[in-house]
PDB file of C-alpha atoms in Angstrom:
ATOM      1  CA  MET A   1      -2.873   3.515   3.171  1.00  0.00           C
ATOM      2  CA  VAL A   2      -0.168   0.925   2.525  1.00  0.00           C
ATOM      3  CA  GLN A   3       1.240   0.423  -0.945  1.00  0.00           C
ATOM      4  CA  ALA A   4       4.049  -1.714  -2.352  1.00  0.00           C
ATOM      5  CA  LEU A   5       6.660   0.163  -4.347  1.00  0.00           C
ATOM      6  CA  ALA A   6       8.971  -1.239  -6.995  1.00  0.00           C
ATOM      7  CA  ALA A   7      11.530  -3.642  -5.530  1.00  0.00           C
ATOM      8  CA  ASP A   8      14.409  -1.873  -7.308  1.00  0.00           C
ATOM      9  CA  LEU A   9      13.830   1.160  -5.060  1.00  0.00           C
ATOM     10  CA  ALA A  10      15.592  -0.874  -2.362  1.00  0.00           C
ATOM     11  CA  ASN A  11      18.811  -0.040  -4.219  1.00  0.00           C
ATOM     12  CA  ASP A  12      18.232   3.675  -4.817  1.00  0.00           C
ATOM     13  CA  LEU A  13      17.594   5.996  -1.868  1.00  0.00           C
ATOM     14  CA  ASP A  14      17.174   9.109  -4.024  1.00  0.00           C
ATOM     15  CA  GLU A  15      14.485   7.470  -6.160  1.00  0.00           C
ATOM     16  CA  LEU A  16      12.789   6.000  -3.065  1.00  0.00           C
ATOM     17  CA  ILE A  17      12.534   9.528  -1.661  1.00  0.00           C
ATOM     18  CA  VAL A  18      11.132  10.811  -4.970  1.00  0.00           C
ATOM     19  CA  GLN A  19       8.462   8.086  -4.959  1.00  0.00           C
ATOM     20  CA  LEU A  20       7.577   8.655  -1.297  1.00  0.00           C
ATOM     21  CA  ARG A  21       7.230  12.372  -1.946  1.00  0.00           C
ATOM     22  CA  ARG A  22       4.488  11.566  -4.490  1.00  0.00           C
ATOM     23  CA  LEU A  23       2.350   9.731  -1.934  1.00  0.00           C
ATOM     24  CA  PRO A  24      -0.293  11.626   0.020  1.00  0.00           C
ATOM     25  CA  GLY A  25      -0.492  11.607   3.784  1.00  0.00           C
ATOM     26  CA  ASP A  26      -0.998  14.002   6.670  1.00  0.00           C
ATOM     27  CA  ALA A  27       2.011  12.557   8.477  1.00  0.00           C
ATOM     28  CA  GLY A  28       4.092  12.263   5.331  1.00  0.00           C
ATOM     29  CA  ALA A  29       4.974   9.028   3.585  1.00  0.00           C
ATOM     30  CA  VAL A  30       6.955   6.288   5.289  1.00  0.00           C
ATOM     31  CA  GLY A  31       8.981   3.745   3.334  1.00  0.00           C
ATOM     32  CA  PHE A  32      10.169   0.455   4.814  1.00  0.00           C
ATOM     33  CA  VAL A  33      13.040  -1.428   3.153  1.00  0.00           C
ATOM     34  CA  SER A  34      14.070  -4.830   4.501  1.00  0.00           C
ATOM     35  CA  LEU A  35      17.602  -5.621   3.393  1.00  0.00           C
ATOM     36  CA  VAL A  36      18.969  -8.764   5.024  1.00  0.00           C
ATOM     37  CA  GLU A  37      18.829 -10.574   8.356  1.00  0.00           C
ATOM     38  CA  GLU A  38      18.258  -7.798  10.905  1.00  0.00           C
ATOM     39  CA  VAL A  39      18.967  -4.779   8.681  1.00  0.00           C
ATOM     40  CA  PHE A  40      16.321  -2.349   7.490  1.00  0.00           C
ATOM     41  CA  VAL A  41      15.929   1.232   6.322  1.00  0.00           C
ATOM     42  CA  ILE A  42      13.038   3.533   7.149  1.00  0.00           C
ATOM     43  CA  ALA A  43      12.621   6.710   5.130  1.00  0.00           C
ATOM     44  CA  ARG A  44      10.007   9.305   6.051  1.00  0.00           C
ATOM     45  CA  VAL A  45       9.271  12.148   3.676  1.00  0.00           C
ATOM     46  CA  ARG A  46       7.172  15.188   4.501  1.00  0.00           C
ATOM     47  CA  GLY A  47       7.516  17.708   1.712  1.00  0.00           C
ATOM     48  CA  LYS A  48      11.177  18.692   1.556  1.00  0.00           C
ATOM     49  CA  HIS A  49      11.857  17.218   5.018  1.00  0.00           C
ATOM     50  CA  VAL A  50      13.433  13.739   4.925  1.00  0.00           C
ATOM     51  CA  GLN A  51      14.161  11.577   7.967  1.00  0.00           C
ATOM     52  CA  LEU A  52      16.150   8.359   7.740  1.00  0.00           C
ATOM     53  CA  LEU A  53      16.932   5.392   9.938  1.00  0.00           C
ATOM     54  CA  LEU A  54      19.329   2.565   9.139  1.00  0.00           C
ATOM     55  CA  SER A  55      19.028  -0.196  11.724  1.00  0.00           C
ATOM     56  CA  ASP A  56      22.688  -1.232  11.444  1.00  0.00           C
ATOM     57  CA  GLY A  57      25.313   1.267  10.306  1.00  0.00           C
ATOM     58  CA  GLY A  58      27.655  -1.589   9.431  1.00  0.00           C
ATOM     59  CA  ALA A  59      25.391  -2.446   6.485  1.00  0.00           C
ATOM     60  CA  ALA A  60      26.689   0.692   4.751  1.00  0.00           C
ATOM     61  CA  THR A  61      29.770  -1.289   3.735  1.00  0.00           C
ATOM     62  CA  GLU A  62      27.663  -3.833   1.808  1.00  0.00           C
ATOM     63  CA  TRP A  63      24.379  -2.311   0.656  1.00  0.00           C
ATOM     64  CA  PRO A  64      24.112   0.664  -1.726  1.00  0.00           C
ATOM     65  CA  ILE A  65      20.971   2.064  -0.078  1.00  0.00           C
ATOM     66  CA  ALA A  66      22.595   1.785   3.364  1.00  0.00           C
ATOM     67  CA  ARG A  67      25.670   3.625   2.045  1.00  0.00           C
ATOM     68  CA  ASP A  68      23.350   6.280   0.598  1.00  0.00           C
ATOM     69  CA  VAL A  69      21.690   6.688   4.015  1.00  0.00           C
ATOM     70  CA  ALA A  70      25.088   7.176   5.667  1.00  0.00           C
ATOM     71  CA  ASP A  71      26.078   9.700   2.981  1.00  0.00           C
ATOM     72  CA  MET A  72      22.824  11.653   3.238  1.00  0.00           C
ATOM     73  CA  LEU A  73      23.138  11.760   7.032  1.00  0.00           C
ATOM     74  CA  GLY A  74      26.793  12.812   6.807  1.00  0.00           C
ATOM     75  CA  GLU A  75      27.775   9.802   8.907  1.00  0.00           C
ATOM     76  CA  GLU A  76      31.070   7.999   8.690  1.00  0.00           C
ATOM     77  CA  ILE A  77      30.784   4.446   7.401  1.00  0.00           C
ATOM     78  CA  PRO A  78      31.939   2.084  10.156  1.00  0.00           C
ATOM     79  CA  ASP A  79      34.883  -0.247   9.762  1.00  0.00           C
ATOM     80  CA  PRO A  80      33.631  -3.549   8.269  1.00  0.00           C
ATOM     81  CA  ASP A  81      35.360  -5.441  11.101  1.00  0.00           C
ATOM     82  CA  ASP A  82      33.396  -3.530  13.767  1.00  0.00           C
ATOM     83  CA  GLU A  83      30.820  -6.000  15.060  1.00  0.00           C
ATOM     84  CA  GLU A  84      29.197  -3.402  17.324  1.00  0.00           C
ATOM     85  CA  ALA A  85      27.783  -1.181  14.596  1.00  0.00           C
ATOM     86  CA  GLU A  86      25.042   1.118  15.840  1.00  0.00           C
ATOM     87  CA  PRO A  87      21.918   2.371  14.092  1.00  0.00           C
ATOM     88  CA  MET A  88      22.286   5.516  11.999  1.00  0.00           C
ATOM     89  CA  GLY A  89      19.752   8.258  11.789  1.00  0.00           C
ATOM     90  CA  ASP A  90      16.697   9.224  13.765  1.00  0.00           C
ATOM     91  CA  LEU A  91      15.472   6.582  16.227  1.00  0.00           C
ATOM     92  CA  GLY A  92      12.505   8.889  16.880  1.00  0.00           C
ATOM     93  CA  ILE A  93      11.514   8.908  13.200  1.00  0.00           C
ATOM     94  CA  LEU A  94       8.044   7.554  14.082  1.00  0.00           C
ATOM     95  CA  ALA A  95       7.670   8.945  17.606  1.00  0.00           C
ATOM     96  CA  ASP A  96       4.630  11.032  16.679  1.00  0.00           C
ATOM     97  CA  LEU A  97       2.990   7.868  15.317  1.00  0.00           C
ATOM     98  CA  GLY A  98       3.539   5.834  18.488  1.00  0.00           C
ATOM     99  CA  VAL A  99       7.077   4.409  18.267  1.00  0.00           C
ATOM    100  CA  SER A 100       9.375   6.252  20.667  1.00  0.00           C
ATOM    101  CA  ASP A 101      13.119   6.281  20.144  1.00  0.00           C
ATOM    102  CA  PHE A 102      13.380   3.865  23.093  1.00  0.00           C
ATOM    103  CA  ASP A 103      10.837   1.487  21.501  1.00  0.00           C
ATOM    104  CA  MET A 104      12.647   1.667  18.157  1.00  0.00           C
ATOM    105  CA  GLY A 105      15.967   0.904  19.837  1.00  0.00           C
ATOM    106  CA  THR A 106      14.420  -2.064  21.640  1.00  0.00           C
ATOM    107  CA  ILE A 107      13.070  -3.467  18.368  1.00  0.00           C
ATOM    108  CA  ILE A 108      16.425  -3.013  16.613  1.00  0.00           C
ATOM    109  CA  ASP A 109      18.306  -4.615  19.503  1.00  0.00           C
ATOM    110  CA  ASN A 110      16.122  -7.747  19.394  1.00  0.00           C
ATOM    111  CA  LEU A 111      18.385  -9.954  17.300  1.00  0.00           C
ATOM    112  CA  ASP A 112      15.855 -12.795  17.519  1.00  0.00           C
ATOM    113  CA  LEU A 113      13.774 -10.900  14.952  1.00  0.00           C
ATOM    114  CA  SER A 114      14.494 -10.704  11.242  1.00  0.00           C
ATOM    115  CA  SER A 115      14.253  -7.312   9.567  1.00  0.00           C
ATOM    116  CA  ASP A 116      10.874  -8.342   8.132  1.00  0.00           C
ATOM    117  CA  GLN A 117       9.613  -9.176  11.624  1.00  0.00           C
ATOM    118  CA  MET A 118      10.992  -5.904  12.999  1.00  0.00           C
ATOM    119  CA  LEU A 119       9.177  -3.931  10.315  1.00  0.00           C
ATOM    120  CA  ILE A 120       5.941  -5.838  11.017  1.00  0.00           C
ATOM    121  CA  GLU A 121       6.297  -4.976  14.711  1.00  0.00           C
ATOM    122  CA  ILE A 122       6.835  -1.318  13.818  1.00  0.00           C
ATOM    123  CA  ALA A 123       3.855  -1.405  11.435  1.00  0.00           C
ATOM    124  CA  ASP A 124       1.717  -2.844  14.252  1.00  0.00           C
ATOM    125  CA  LYS A 125       2.784  -0.028  16.577  1.00  0.00           C
ATOM    126  CA  ILE A 126       1.831   2.644  14.046  1.00  0.00           C
ATOM    127  CA  LYS A 127      -1.471   0.847  13.453  1.00  0.00           C
ATOM    128  CA  ILE A 128      -0.930  -0.292   9.866  1.00  0.00           C
ATOM    129  CA  GLY A 129       0.052  -3.884  10.668  1.00  0.00           C
ATOM    130  CA  PRO A 130      -2.764  -5.769   8.885  1.00  0.00           C
ATOM    131  CA  GLN A 131      -2.493  -3.642   5.731  1.00  0.00           C
ATOM    132  CA  PHE A 132       1.314  -3.917   5.796  1.00  0.00           C
ATOM    133  CA  ARG A 133       1.182  -7.726   6.084  1.00  0.00           C
ATOM    134  CA  LYS A 134      -1.328  -7.982   3.233  1.00  0.00           C
ATOM    135  CA  VAL A 135       0.749  -5.822   0.891  1.00  0.00           C
ATOM    136  CA  ALA A 136       4.018  -7.541   1.862  1.00  0.00           C
ATOM    137  CA  GLU A 137       2.543 -11.006   1.321  1.00  0.00           C
ATOM    138  CA  SER A 138       1.111 -10.096  -2.092  1.00  0.00           C
ATOM    139  CA  ALA A 139       4.313  -8.335  -3.206  1.00  0.00           C
ATOM    140  CA  PHE A 140       6.627 -11.084  -1.956  1.00  0.00           C
ATOM    141  CA  PRO A 141       4.693 -14.365  -1.728  1.00  0.00           C
ATOM    142  CA  ALA A 142       6.363 -17.176   0.201  1.00  0.00           C
TER     143      ALA A 142
END
């Protein structure tokens, strides 16, 4: 099941986690947040267990939700001048659903893709692509 959540959750990691915790699912609830260009956040909540992935740690200097991810992970926020910022969090966040840490790294490293396109590719790999596209298009029409 794919469902759009309130857009303002893209600014509040704690509230995003609260909302994801309310959603049913055998594999937990997965939240995708596209920030800008090639930066996204994935949050996966299974009961009290929370996994996070920020595609570009450098975004923590500019985006509140990215900073919250770094804080929750206990990661140091990279220097804003560092152009080689790495992902933060668990690259294997969706490994049990079909996206290995290697596959996730390959998607993140493909700078020809926007964050929206990266998330669509991930959604395809976890077999929710058509539903994800439909919800994304209705929530954010072109």
